[in-house]
Amino acid sequence: MTLEALQVLLSDTPSGLLPARNQMALSLGWHIILACFGVAFPSMTFIVHWRGVFRGDAVALELAKRWSKVSAVLFAIGAVSGTVLSFEMGLLWPGLMGRYGDVLGLPFAFEGLAFFVEAIFLGIYLYGWGRMPPRIHLLMLVPMACAGVIGTFCVIAVNAWMNNPTGFRLNAAGEVVDVDPWAAMFNDGVWLMFAHMWVGAFVVVGFTVAGVYAAGMLRGHRDPHHRLGFIVPFVFATVAALAQPLVGHVLGLRVAESQPAKLAAFELAETTEQPAPLRLGGIMIDGEVRYSIDIPKIGSLIARNSFDKPVPGLDEVPEDERPPVNITHWAFQSMVGIGTLLALSVLLFWFVRWRGRDLLESRWFLRYAVAAGPLAMIALEAGWIATEVGRQPWVVWQVLRTEDAVTDNPWIWWSLAGTAVVYLGMTLGAYVVLRSMARRWRAGELDLPSPYGPESAEGVKEASR
Amino acid sequence: MAAALFAGVVVYSVFGGADFGSGFFDATAGGARRGAQVRTLIDHSIGPVWEANHVWLIYVLVTWWTAFPGTFAAAMSTLWLPLMLALLGIVLRGASFAFRKYSATIGQARLFGIVFAGSSLITPFFLGCVAGAIASGRVPADGGGDLVSSWVNPTSLFGGLIAGGSCAYLAGSFLVADAARSGHPGLAEMLRVRTLGVGAVTGACVFAALVPIRQDAATLFDGLTGRALPLMVLSAFAGAGALVLIWTRRYAVARFAAAAAVGTVTLGWGVGQYPWLLVDQVTIEQAAGADATLQALLVAVGLAVVIVVPALSYLLYLTQSERWLRH
């Protein structure tokens, strides 16, 4: 059966579709994590830096300094992986960019603008340590944080447009006419999708950064530095993790109206049911759902906000317009499952703290806190897979099929392989460098001079002794 | 809109060029002991600006696909290979530059340094090839041009060499000035000699290129020797002037002359191929996307001028002035 499926996959679609899709998935999936840091990290750094400047808290100031150096590394690789994406839009999807470039381009232009602002002020902020008056230096983070918000909105606007295409018309000859780029940018789907992604960025970065300090505490570093390093991002993560289920729920309600096929895949609904059950787990084999745990009526509640409204089934969608059901369903459920876990865990933490017990004393909680960062990343990736795979086979919902957008370039498998190697290398490089930064900080080196030659390398060793 | 797009190309070739070119000096700085001073200088001088410079490229791409979507798709599908290689260079360079800055050991720094320098050299070369391919009319209007011969030809290869050389020359003139200003006369002397060499070779390259271009890219040649002639002459004067200024150690002014030389030669290319967007294939007017989008894009460009230019000027002012030289 697998072989048959593979044959169908390979024969029916243009040769470039599979590798192009994977390359885009790889580079976008990689970039999305770094983009989160670009969005959320400046705000967190602002809080600790503010505390350092206005309360004279040396520990907080040191945290801000270190976070800014970590931001520099993450921002650099985020910037290049973002550039990769803007190339790939054309290199992989000429059919999309050639036809709809002028419809979807405007938000990208504003995104570029936002990114510009962020890059400039990051440059000033990083090199401003010890060179600018402290209060002005602190202010340099504000445009960075604002640019992060605007940038997120703009990128999501393009994606929302692909899911809710407006702002143009196709004439009888199939040409794109009556282009209104503003209508395309501010399409119906953009606000909720933006909110979901923006809050998601704080979930990911909040838990990840807090997890780093939780790991430090597990190793016995129980100083004010680690406490503050944990609690600031954890507060951000708390607010975001509690807001996210609400945003997600309201966003989900829209899907029933705008993309019933996607909702059907989310809910693993083969036929339309009224009221629909909530299916936990399960897999669809040959059009039948197996191994799922069904909870009556809850499916309707979650998808439609009512106990008896119907959830559309895949039987209402023509066969060649159905998304890959199982991937979509599992990705969606992973996202919701992890999101729920994260929200419950922050509630538990603050409740217990309110009752006078500090969970930071519990090794089990610290272990969980270390895992929460990667879990949040998985939830982010899963959510993104759910919305993107659920949209297939369309690249622009019911207007342009993915197979019509893809390049016919014969070397695309090679470029996929190359991309995989380069991204693996970049991940390893970032890991090695960030880890060695942490080690040198622990060893008491504060300024981390770069060893450009043996003399300075010797100096580094002496300084760390 | 074409002017706004091309302004992006020119600015990128000057600012981006200056920091790509530093890769040449990084690569030729010598072993770890001998090269340490140059590498530290490079890090110090491009560290704050390279990310901002890099955004110009994104600006060019975004403006291109938004304002002229068809030609963007055509160029991307035809020039797939050099663009992929340039992209590889951009990725490796950006990552390794950031990694090197925070390397813990000399071994790590050396590895990331090699990647940084190498990728800084290949990126301008391949982008130059892309420019040459477009200028010599090898990108068909509906895409699908030959994947190899579209950029392996005299005009493209010379384009690559000139781009690489201009970047190195430009970087040299900035680094010399930085070195002299931060009180490293020995370093400045060494960079001065290299910059003079690179400048002379690149200048010769520009004029040597005219011979094959005449055969290979007639439309561009007519443009360069016709409408764009004043710009090319200006570029030659600026380039030669910069060499003289570096020779006589007037580095502060030389920076501007070198930037002018590179800026005008890029501008000359643009004027030379006007009114074509893809030479001999599609004119700018034919390529334009929807009117409403062009107007909206002008709003974006206007905002960019209001928001980005002051911020960027502030950053450049800070890095090029005495205030930030204290280590």
Coordinates of N, CA, C and O in Angstrom, one line a residue, chain A residues 23 69 72-73 75-77 79-80 82-84 86-91 94 97-98 101-106 108-110 112-113 115-117 119-124 126-128 130-132 140 179-182 407 409-412 415 419 422 425-426 429-430 432-433 436-437 440 448-455 457 460, chain B residues 32-33 35-36 39-40 43-44 47-48 50-59 61-62 65-67 69-70 72-73 76-77 79-81 83-84 87-88 90-92 94-95 98-106 108-109 112 127 147-148 289-290 292-293 296-297 299-300 303-304 307-308 311-312 314-315 318 323-327:
Chain A
Q23 N 11.7 21.8 1.1 CA 12.7 22.8 1.3 C 12.1 24.0 1.9 O 12.6 24.6 2.8
K69 N 23.5 39.9 23.9 CA 24.5 39.1 23.1 C 23.9 37.9 22.4 O 24.3 37.5 21.3
A72 N 22.0 38.9 19.5 CA 22.8 39.2 18.3 C 23.1 37.9 17.5 O 22.9 38.0 16.3
V73 N 23.4 36.8 18.2 CA 23.6 35.6 17.4 C 22.4 35.1 16.8 O 22.3 34.8 15.6
F75 N 19.6 36.8 16.1 CA 19.1 37.7 15.1 C 19.9 37.5 13.8 O 19.3 37.6 12.7
A76 N 21.2 37.3 13.9 CA 22.0 37.2 12.7 C 21.6 36.0 11.9 O 21.4 36.1 10.7
I77 N 21.4 34.8 12.5 CA 21.0 33.7 11.7 C 19.5 33.8 11.3 O 19.1 33.3 10.3
A79 N 18.2 36.6 10.4 CA 18.2 37.5 9.3 C 18.6 36.8 8.0 O 17.9 36.9 7.0
V80 N 19.6 35.9 8.1 CA 20.0 35.2 6.9 C 18.9 34.1 6.5 O 18.6 34.0 5.3
G82 N 15.8 34.4 7.0 CA 14.7 35.2 6.4 C 15.0 35.6 5.0 O 14.1 35.6 4.1
T83 N 16.3 35.9 4.7 CA 16.7 36.2 3.3 C 16.5 35.0 2.4 O 16.0 35.1 1.3
V84 N 16.8 33.9 3.0 CA 16.6 32.6 2.2 C 15.2 32.6 1.8 O 14.9 32.3 0.6
S86 N 13.0 34.9 1.3 CA 12.6 35.9 0.2 C 13.1 35.4 -1.1 O 12.5 35.6 -2.2
F87 N 14.3 34.8 -1.1 CA 14.8 34.2 -2.4 C 13.9 33.0 -2.8 O 13.5 32.9 -3.9
E88 N 13.6 32.2 -1.8 CA 12.8 31.0 -2.1 C 11.5 31.2 -2.7 O 10.9 30.4 -3.4
M89 N 10.9 32.4 -2.3 CA 9.6 32.7 -2.8 C 9.6 32.6 -4.3 O 8.7 32.1 -5.0
G90 N 10.7 33.2 -4.9 CA 10.8 33.2 -6.4 C 11.5 31.9 -6.9 O 11.1 31.4 -7.9
L91 N 12.5 31.4 -6.2 CA 13.2 30.2 -6.7 C 12.4 29.0 -6.7 O 12.5 28.1 -7.5
P94 N 7.8 30.2 -8.6 CA 7.6 31.3 -9.6 C 6.2 31.4 -10.1 O 5.7 32.5 -10.4
M97 N 4.6 33.8 -7.5 CA 5.1 35.2 -7.5 C 4.9 35.9 -8.8 O 4.6 37.1 -8.9
G98 N 5.0 35.1 -9.9 CA 4.7 35.7 -11.2 C 3.3 36.3 -11.4 O 3.1 37.3 -11.9
G101 N 2.4 38.3 -7.4 CA 3.4 39.1 -6.7 C 2.9 40.5 -6.4 O 3.1 41.0 -5.3
D102 N 2.2 41.1 -7.3 CA 1.7 42.5 -7.0 C 0.5 42.5 -6.1 O 0.1 43.5 -5.6
V103 N -0.1 41.3 -5.9 CA -1.3 41.3 -5.0 C -0.8 41.2 -3.5 O -1.2 41.9 -2.6
L104 N 0.2 40.2 -3.3 CA 0.6 39.9 -2.0 C 1.9 40.7 -1.6 O 2.3 40.6 -0.4
G105 N 2.4 41.5 -2.5 CA 3.7 42.1 -2.2 C 3.8 43.2 -1.1 O 4.8 43.3 -0.4
L106 N 2.7 43.9 -1.0 CA 2.8 45.1 -0.2 C 3.1 44.8 1.3 O 4.0 45.5 1.9
F108 N 4.8 42.5 2.4 CA 6.3 42.2 2.5 C 7.1 43.4 2.5 O 8.1 43.5 3.1
A109 N 6.6 44.5 1.7 CA 7.4 45.7 1.7 C 7.4 46.3 3.1 O 8.5 46.8 3.6
F110 N 6.3 46.3 3.8 CA 6.2 46.9 5.1 C 7.0 46.0 6.1 O 7.6 46.5 7.0
G112 N 9.7 44.4 5.3 CA 11.1 44.7 5.1 C 11.4 46.0 5.9 O 12.5 46.1 6.5
L113 N 10.5 46.9 5.8 CA 10.7 48.2 6.5 C 10.9 47.9 8.1 O 11.8 48.5 8.7
F115 N 11.8 45.2 9.5 CA 13.0 44.5 9.7 C 14.2 45.4 9.7 O 15.1 45.3 10.5
F116 N 14.1 46.3 8.8 CA 15.2 47.3 8.7 C 15.3 48.1 10.0 O 16.4 48.2 10.5
V117 N 14.2 48.5 10.5 CA 14.2 49.3 11.8 C 14.8 48.4 12.9 O 15.7 48.8 13.7
A119 N 16.9 45.9 12.6 CA 18.3 45.6 12.4 C 19.1 46.9 12.8 O 20.2 46.7 13.4
I120 N 18.6 48.0 12.4 CA 19.4 49.3 12.7 C 19.5 49.4 14.2 O 20.6 49.7 14.8
F121 N 18.3 49.3 14.9 CA 18.4 49.6 16.4 C 19.1 48.5 17.1 O 19.6 48.7 18.2
L122 N 19.0 47.3 16.6 CA 19.8 46.2 17.2 C 21.3 46.5 17.1 O 22.0 46.4 18.1
G123 N 21.7 47.0 16.0 CA 23.1 47.4 15.8 C 23.5 48.5 16.8 O 24.5 48.4 17.5
I124 N 22.6 49.5 17.0 CA 22.9 50.6 17.9 C 22.9 50.0 19.3 O 23.8 50.3 20.1
L126 N 23.4 47.0 20.5 CA 24.5 46.1 20.8 C 25.8 46.8 21.1 O 26.5 46.5 22.0
Y127 N 26.0 47.7 20.2 CA 27.3 48.4 20.3 C 27.2 49.6 21.2 O 28.2 50.3 21.5
G128 N 26.0 49.9 21.8 CA 25.8 51.0 22.6 C 26.2 50.8 24.1 O 26.3 51.7 24.9
G130 N 27.9 50.8 27.3 CA 29.1 51.5 27.7 C 29.4 52.7 26.9 O 30.4 53.4 27.1
R131 N 28.7 52.9 25.8 CA 29.0 54.0 24.9 C 27.9 55.1 24.8 O 28.1 56.2 24.3
M132 N 26.7 54.7 25.3 CA 25.6 55.7 25.3 C 25.1 55.9 26.7 O 25.3 55.1 27.6
M140 N 16.5 52.3 23.0 CA 16.8 51.7 21.7 C 16.0 50.4 21.5 O 15.8 49.9 20.4
V179 N -6.6 44.8 -9.0 CA -5.8 44.5 -7.8 C -5.9 45.6 -6.8 O -5.8 46.8 -7.1
D180 N -6.2 45.3 -5.5 CA -6.2 46.2 -4.4 C -5.3 45.7 -3.3 O -5.8 44.9 -2.5
P181 N -4.1 46.1 -3.3 CA -3.1 45.5 -2.3 C -3.5 45.7 -0.9 O -3.2 44.9 0.0
W182 N -4.2 46.9 -0.6 CA -4.6 47.2 0.8 C -5.6 46.2 1.3 O -5.5 45.7 2.4
T407 N 8.2 25.4 -9.1 CA 9.2 25.5 -10.2 C 9.3 24.2 -10.9 O 9.1 23.1 -10.3
N409 N 12.2 23.3 -12.0 CA 13.7 23.1 -12.0 C 14.1 21.7 -11.7 O 13.7 21.1 -10.8
P410 N 15.0 21.1 -12.6 CA 15.4 19.7 -12.4 C 16.3 19.5 -11.2 O 16.5 18.4 -10.8
W411 N 16.9 20.5 -10.7 CA 17.9 20.3 -9.6 C 17.4 20.5 -8.2 O 18.2 20.6 -7.3
I412 N 16.1 20.5 -8.1 CA 15.5 20.9 -6.9 C 15.8 19.9 -5.7 O 15.9 20.3 -4.6
S415 N 19.0 20.9 -4.3 CA 18.9 22.1 -3.5 C 18.3 21.8 -2.1 O 18.7 22.3 -1.1
T419 N 20.2 22.5 1.3 CA 19.6 23.2 2.3 C 19.6 22.5 3.6 O 19.9 23.1 4.7
V422 N 23.1 22.7 5.1 CA 23.5 24.1 5.5 C 22.7 24.4 6.8 O 23.3 24.9 7.8
G425 N 24.2 22.5 9.7 CA 25.5 23.1 10.1 C 25.2 24.4 10.9 O 25.9 24.7 11.9
M426 N 24.2 25.2 10.5 CA 23.9 26.4 11.2 C 23.4 26.1 12.6 O 23.7 26.8 13.5
G429 N 26.3 25.1 14.6 CA 27.2 26.2 14.9 C 26.5 27.1 16.0 O 27.2 27.5 17.0
A430 N 25.3 27.3 15.9 CA 24.6 28.2 16.9 C 24.6 27.5 18.3 O 24.9 28.1 19.3
V432 N 26.9 25.3 19.4 CA 28.2 25.3 19.9 C 28.5 26.7 20.5 O 29.0 26.8 21.6
V433 N 28.2 27.7 19.7 CA 28.6 29.1 20.1 C 27.8 29.5 21.3 O 28.4 30.0 22.3
S436 N 29.1 27.7 24.4 CA 30.4 28.2 24.8 C 30.3 29.6 25.4 O 31.0 29.9 26.4
M437 N 29.3 30.4 24.9 CA 29.1 31.7 25.6 C 28.6 31.5 27.0 O 29.2 32.1 28.0
R440 N 31.5 30.4 29.2 CA 32.5 31.5 29.5 C 31.9 32.4 30.5 O 32.6 32.9 31.4
L448 N 33.4 38.6 26.9 CA 33.6 37.6 25.8 C 34.3 38.2 24.6 O 33.8 38.3 23.5
P449 N 35.6 38.5 24.8 CA 36.4 39.0 23.7 C 36.5 37.9 22.6 O 36.6 36.7 23.0
S450 N 36.6 38.3 21.3 CA 36.8 37.2 20.3 C 38.2 36.9 20.1 O 39.0 37.8 20.1
P451 N 38.6 35.7 20.0 CA 40.0 35.3 19.8 C 40.4 35.4 18.4 O 40.4 34.4 17.7
Y452 N 40.7 36.6 17.9 CA 41.1 36.7 16.5 C 42.5 36.3 16.2 O 42.9 36.1 15.1
G453 N 43.3 36.2 17.3 CA 44.7 35.7 17.1 C 45.2 35.1 18.4 O 44.5 35.2 19.4
P454 N 46.3 34.4 18.3 CA 46.8 33.7 19.5 C 47.0 34.6 20.7 O 46.7 34.2 21.8
E455 N 47.4 35.9 20.5 CA 47.6 36.7 21.7 C 46.3 36.9 22.5 O 46.3 36.7 23.7
A457 N 43.8 35.1 22.3 CA 43.3 33.8 22.8 C 44.0 33.5 24.2 O 43.4 33.0 25.1
V460 N 42.4 35.5 26.7 CA 41.1 34.9 27.1 C 41.3 33.9 28.2 O 40.7 33.8 29.2
Chain B
A32 N 46.8 33.3 11.8 CA 46.0 33.8 12.9 C 46.7 34.9 13.7 O 46.1 35.9 14.1
R33 N 48.1 34.8 13.8 CA 48.8 35.8 14.6 C 48.9 37.1 13.8 O 48.6 38.2 14.2
G35 N 47.2 38.0 11.2 CA 45.9 38.6 10.7 C 45.0 39.1 11.8 O 44.0 39.7 11.5
A36 N 45.4 38.9 13.0 CA 44.5 39.2 14.1 C 44.0 40.7 14.1 O 42.8 41.0 14.3
R39 N 41.5 41.4 11.3 CA 40.2 40.8 11.6 C 39.5 41.5 12.7 O 38.3 41.7 12.6
T40 N 40.2 42.0 13.7 CA 39.6 42.7 14.8 C 39.0 44.0 14.2 O 37.9 44.4 14.5
D43 N 35.8 43.2 12.2 CA 34.7 43.0 13.1 C 34.2 44.3 13.7 O 33.0 44.5 13.7
H44 N 35.1 45.1 14.1 CA 34.7 46.4 14.7 C 34.0 47.3 13.7 O 33.0 47.9 14.0
G47 N 30.6 45.2 12.2 CA 29.7 44.6 13.2 C 28.4 45.3 13.3 O 27.3 44.6 13.2
P48 N 28.4 46.6 13.6 CA 27.1 47.2 13.8 C 26.2 47.4 12.6 O 25.0 47.6 12.7
W50 N 26.3 45.5 9.4 CA 26.1 44.5 8.3 C 24.7 44.0 8.2 O 24.2 43.8 7.1
E51 N 24.0 43.9 9.3 CA 22.6 43.4 9.2 C 21.7 44.4 8.6 O 20.9 44.1 7.7
A52 N 21.9 45.7 8.9 CA 21.1 46.7 8.3 C 21.5 46.8 6.8 O 20.6 46.9 5.9
N53 N 22.7 46.7 6.4 CA 23.1 46.7 5.0 C 22.4 45.6 4.2 O 22.1 45.8 3.1
H54 N 22.4 44.5 4.9 CA 21.8 43.3 4.3 C 20.4 43.4 3.9 O 19.9 42.8 3.0
V55 N 19.7 44.3 4.7 CA 18.2 44.5 4.4 C 18.0 45.1 3.0 O 16.9 44.9 2.5
W56 N 19.0 45.8 2.5 CA 18.8 46.4 1.2 C 18.5 45.4 0.2 O 17.7 45.6 -0.8
L57 N 19.1 44.2 0.3 CA 18.9 43.1 -0.6 C 17.4 42.7 -0.5 O 16.8 42.5 -1.6
I58 N 17.0 42.5 0.7 CA 15.6 42.1 0.9 C 14.7 43.2 0.3 O 13.7 42.8 -0.4
Y59 N 15.0 44.4 0.5 CA 14.2 45.5 -0.1 C 14.2 45.4 -1.6 O 13.1 45.5 -2.2
L61 N 14.6 42.7 -3.5 CA 13.8 41.5 -3.9 C 12.3 41.8 -3.8 O 11.5 41.5 -4.7
V62 N 11.9 42.3 -2.6 CA 10.5 42.6 -2.3 C 9.9 43.6 -3.3 O 8.8 43.4 -3.9
W65 N 9.5 41.9 -6.8 CA 8.4 41.0 -7.0 C 7.0 41.7 -6.9 O 6.0 41.3 -7.5
T66 N 7.0 42.7 -6.1 CA 5.8 43.4 -5.9 C 5.5 44.3 -7.1 O 4.4 44.4 -7.6
A67 N 6.5 45.0 -7.6 CA 6.3 46.0 -8.7 C 6.3 45.3 -10.1 O 5.6 45.7 -11.0
P69 N 6.2 41.6 -11.0 CA 6.1 40.2 -10.6 C 6.6 39.3 -11.7 O 7.3 38.3 -11.4
G70 N 6.1 39.5 -12.9 CA 6.5 38.6 -14.0 C 7.9 38.4 -14.2 O 8.5 37.3 -14.4
F72 N 10.3 39.1 -12.2 CA 11.0 38.5 -11.0 C 10.9 36.9 -11.1 O 11.9 36.3 -11.0
A73 N 9.7 36.4 -11.5 CA 9.6 35.0 -11.6 C 10.5 34.5 -12.8 O 11.2 33.4 -12.6
M76 N 14.2 34.6 -11.6 CA 14.4 33.6 -10.6 C 14.5 32.2 -11.2 O 15.3 31.4 -10.7
S77 N 13.6 31.9 -12.1 CA 13.7 30.5 -12.7 C 14.8 30.3 -13.6 O 15.4 29.2 -13.7
L79 N 17.9 32.2 -13.6 CA 19.1 32.4 -13.0 C 19.2 31.6 -11.6 O 19.8 32.1 -10.7
W80 N 18.5 30.5 -11.6 CA 18.3 29.8 -10.4 C 19.7 29.4 -9.7 O 19.8 29.6 -8.5
L81 N 20.6 28.9 -10.6 CA 21.8 28.4 -10.0 C 22.7 29.5 -9.4 O 23.1 29.4 -8.2
L83 N 21.8 32.4 -8.3 CA 21.1 32.9 -7.2 C 21.2 32.0 -6.0 O 21.4 32.4 -4.8
M84 N 21.1 30.7 -6.3 CA 21.2 29.7 -5.2 C 22.6 29.8 -4.5 O 22.7 29.8 -3.3
L87 N 22.9 32.9 -2.6 CA 22.1 32.8 -1.3 C 22.9 31.9 -0.3 O 23.0 32.3 0.9
L88 N 23.5 30.9 -0.8 CA 24.4 30.0 0.0 C 25.5 30.9 0.7 O 25.7 30.8 1.9
I90 N 25.4 34.1 1.3 CA 24.8 35.0 2.2 C 24.5 34.3 3.5 O 24.8 34.9 4.6
V91 N 24.0 33.1 3.5 CA 23.6 32.4 4.7 C 24.9 32.1 5.5 O 25.0 32.4 6.7
L92 N 25.9 31.5 4.8 CA 27.1 31.1 5.5 C 27.8 32.3 6.1 O 28.3 32.2 7.2
G94 N 26.6 35.3 6.9 CA 26.0 36.0 8.1 C 26.1 35.1 9.3 O 26.5 35.6 10.4
A95 N 25.9 33.8 9.2 CA 25.9 32.9 10.4 C 27.4 32.9 10.9 O 27.6 33.1 12.1
A98 N 28.6 36.1 12.8 CA 28.1 36.1 14.2 C 28.7 35.1 15.1 O 29.0 35.4 16.2
F99 N 28.9 33.9 14.5 CA 29.5 32.8 15.3 C 30.9 33.2 15.7 O 31.3 32.9 16.8
R100 N 31.7 33.7 14.8 CA 33.1 34.0 15.0 C 33.2 35.0 16.2 O 34.1 34.9 17.0
K101 N 32.3 36.0 16.2 CA 32.4 37.0 17.2 C 32.4 36.5 18.6 O 33.0 37.0 19.5
Y102 N 31.6 35.4 18.8 CA 31.5 34.8 20.1 C 32.2 33.5 20.2 O 31.9 32.7 21.1
S103 N 33.1 33.2 19.3 CA 33.9 32.0 19.4 C 34.7 31.9 20.7 O 35.2 32.9 21.2
A104 N 34.8 30.7 21.3 CA 35.5 30.6 22.5 C 37.0 30.3 22.3 O 37.9 30.7 23.1
T105 N 37.3 29.6 21.2 CA 38.7 29.2 21.0 C 39.1 29.7 19.6 O 38.4 30.0 18.7
I106 N 40.5 29.7 19.5 CA 41.1 30.2 18.2 C 40.7 29.2 17.1 O 40.5 29.6 16.0
Q108 N 37.9 27.5 16.7 CA 36.5 27.8 16.2 C 36.5 29.1 15.4 O 35.9 29.2 14.4
A109 N 37.3 30.1 15.9 CA 37.3 31.4 15.3 C 37.9 31.2 13.9 O 37.4 31.8 12.9
F112 N 35.2 29.5 11.6 CA 34.1 30.4 11.2 C 34.7 31.5 10.3 O 34.0 32.0 9.4
L127 N 26.2 37.4 -7.6 CA 25.2 38.5 -7.8 C 25.6 39.3 -9.1 O 24.8 39.7 -9.9
L147 N 19.7 27.2 -18.0 CA 20.1 27.3 -16.6 C 21.6 27.5 -16.4 O 22.1 28.0 -15.4
V148 N 22.4 27.2 -17.4 CA 23.9 27.4 -17.3 C 24.4 28.5 -18.2 O 25.0 29.5 -17.7
G289 N 3.6 45.8 -12.5 CA 2.4 45.2 -11.9 C 1.2 46.1 -11.9 O 1.2 47.2 -12.5
A290 N 0.2 45.8 -11.1 CA -1.0 46.6 -11.0 C -0.7 48.0 -10.5 O 0.1 48.2 -9.6
A292 N -2.5 50.0 -8.7 CA -2.9 50.2 -7.3 C -1.7 49.8 -6.4 O -1.4 50.4 -5.4
T293 N -1.0 48.7 -6.8 CA 0.1 48.2 -6.0 C 1.3 49.1 -6.1 O 1.9 49.4 -5.1
A296 N 0.6 52.0 -3.8 CA 0.8 51.6 -2.4 C 2.3 51.4 -2.1 O 2.7 51.8 -1.0
L297 N 3.0 50.9 -3.1 CA 4.4 50.6 -2.8 C 5.2 52.0 -2.7 O 6.1 52.1 -1.9
V299 N 3.9 54.5 -1.3 CA 3.7 54.9 0.2 C 4.8 54.2 1.0 O 5.4 54.8 1.9
A300 N 5.0 52.9 0.8 CA 6.0 52.2 1.6 C 7.4 52.8 1.4 O 8.1 52.9 2.4
L303 N 7.5 56.0 3.3 CA 7.7 55.7 4.7 C 9.1 55.3 5.1 O 9.7 55.7 6.1
A304 N 9.7 54.5 4.2 CA 11.1 54.1 4.4 C 12.0 55.3 4.4 O 12.9 55.4 5.3
I307 N 11.4 57.0 7.8 CA 11.7 56.3 9.0 C 13.1 55.7 9.0 O 13.9 55.9 10.0
V308 N 13.4 55.1 7.9 CA 14.7 54.3 7.9 C 15.9 55.2 7.7 O 16.9 55.1 8.4
A311 N 17.2 56.9 10.9 CA 17.8 55.9 11.8 C 19.1 55.4 11.3 O 20.1 55.3 12.0
L312 N 19.1 55.1 10.0 CA 20.3 54.5 9.4 C 21.4 55.6 9.5 O 22.6 55.2 9.7
Y314 N 21.8 57.9 11.6 CA 22.3 57.9 13.0 C 23.3 56.8 13.3 O 24.4 57.0 13.8
L315 N 22.9 55.6 12.8 CA 23.8 54.4 13.0 C 25.2 54.7 12.3 O 26.2 54.4 12.9
L318 N 27.2 57.2 14.1 CA 27.8 56.7 15.3 C 29.1 55.8 15.0 O 30.1 55.9 15.6
R323 N 33.2 58.7 18.3 CA 32.6 58.4 19.6 C 32.6 56.9 20.0 O 32.7 56.6 21.1
W324 N 32.5 56.1 18.9 CA 32.4 54.7 19.2 C 33.7 54.0 19.1 O 33.8 52.8 19.1
L325 N 34.8 54.7 18.9 CA 36.1 54.0 18.7 C 36.7 53.5 20.0 O 37.5 52.7 20.0
R326 N 36.2 54.1 21.1 CA 36.7 53.6 22.4 C 36.3 52.1 22.5 O 35.1 51.8 22.4
H327 N 37.2 51.3 22.7 CA 36.9 49.9 22.8 C 36.4 49.5 24.2 O 36.8 50.1 25.2

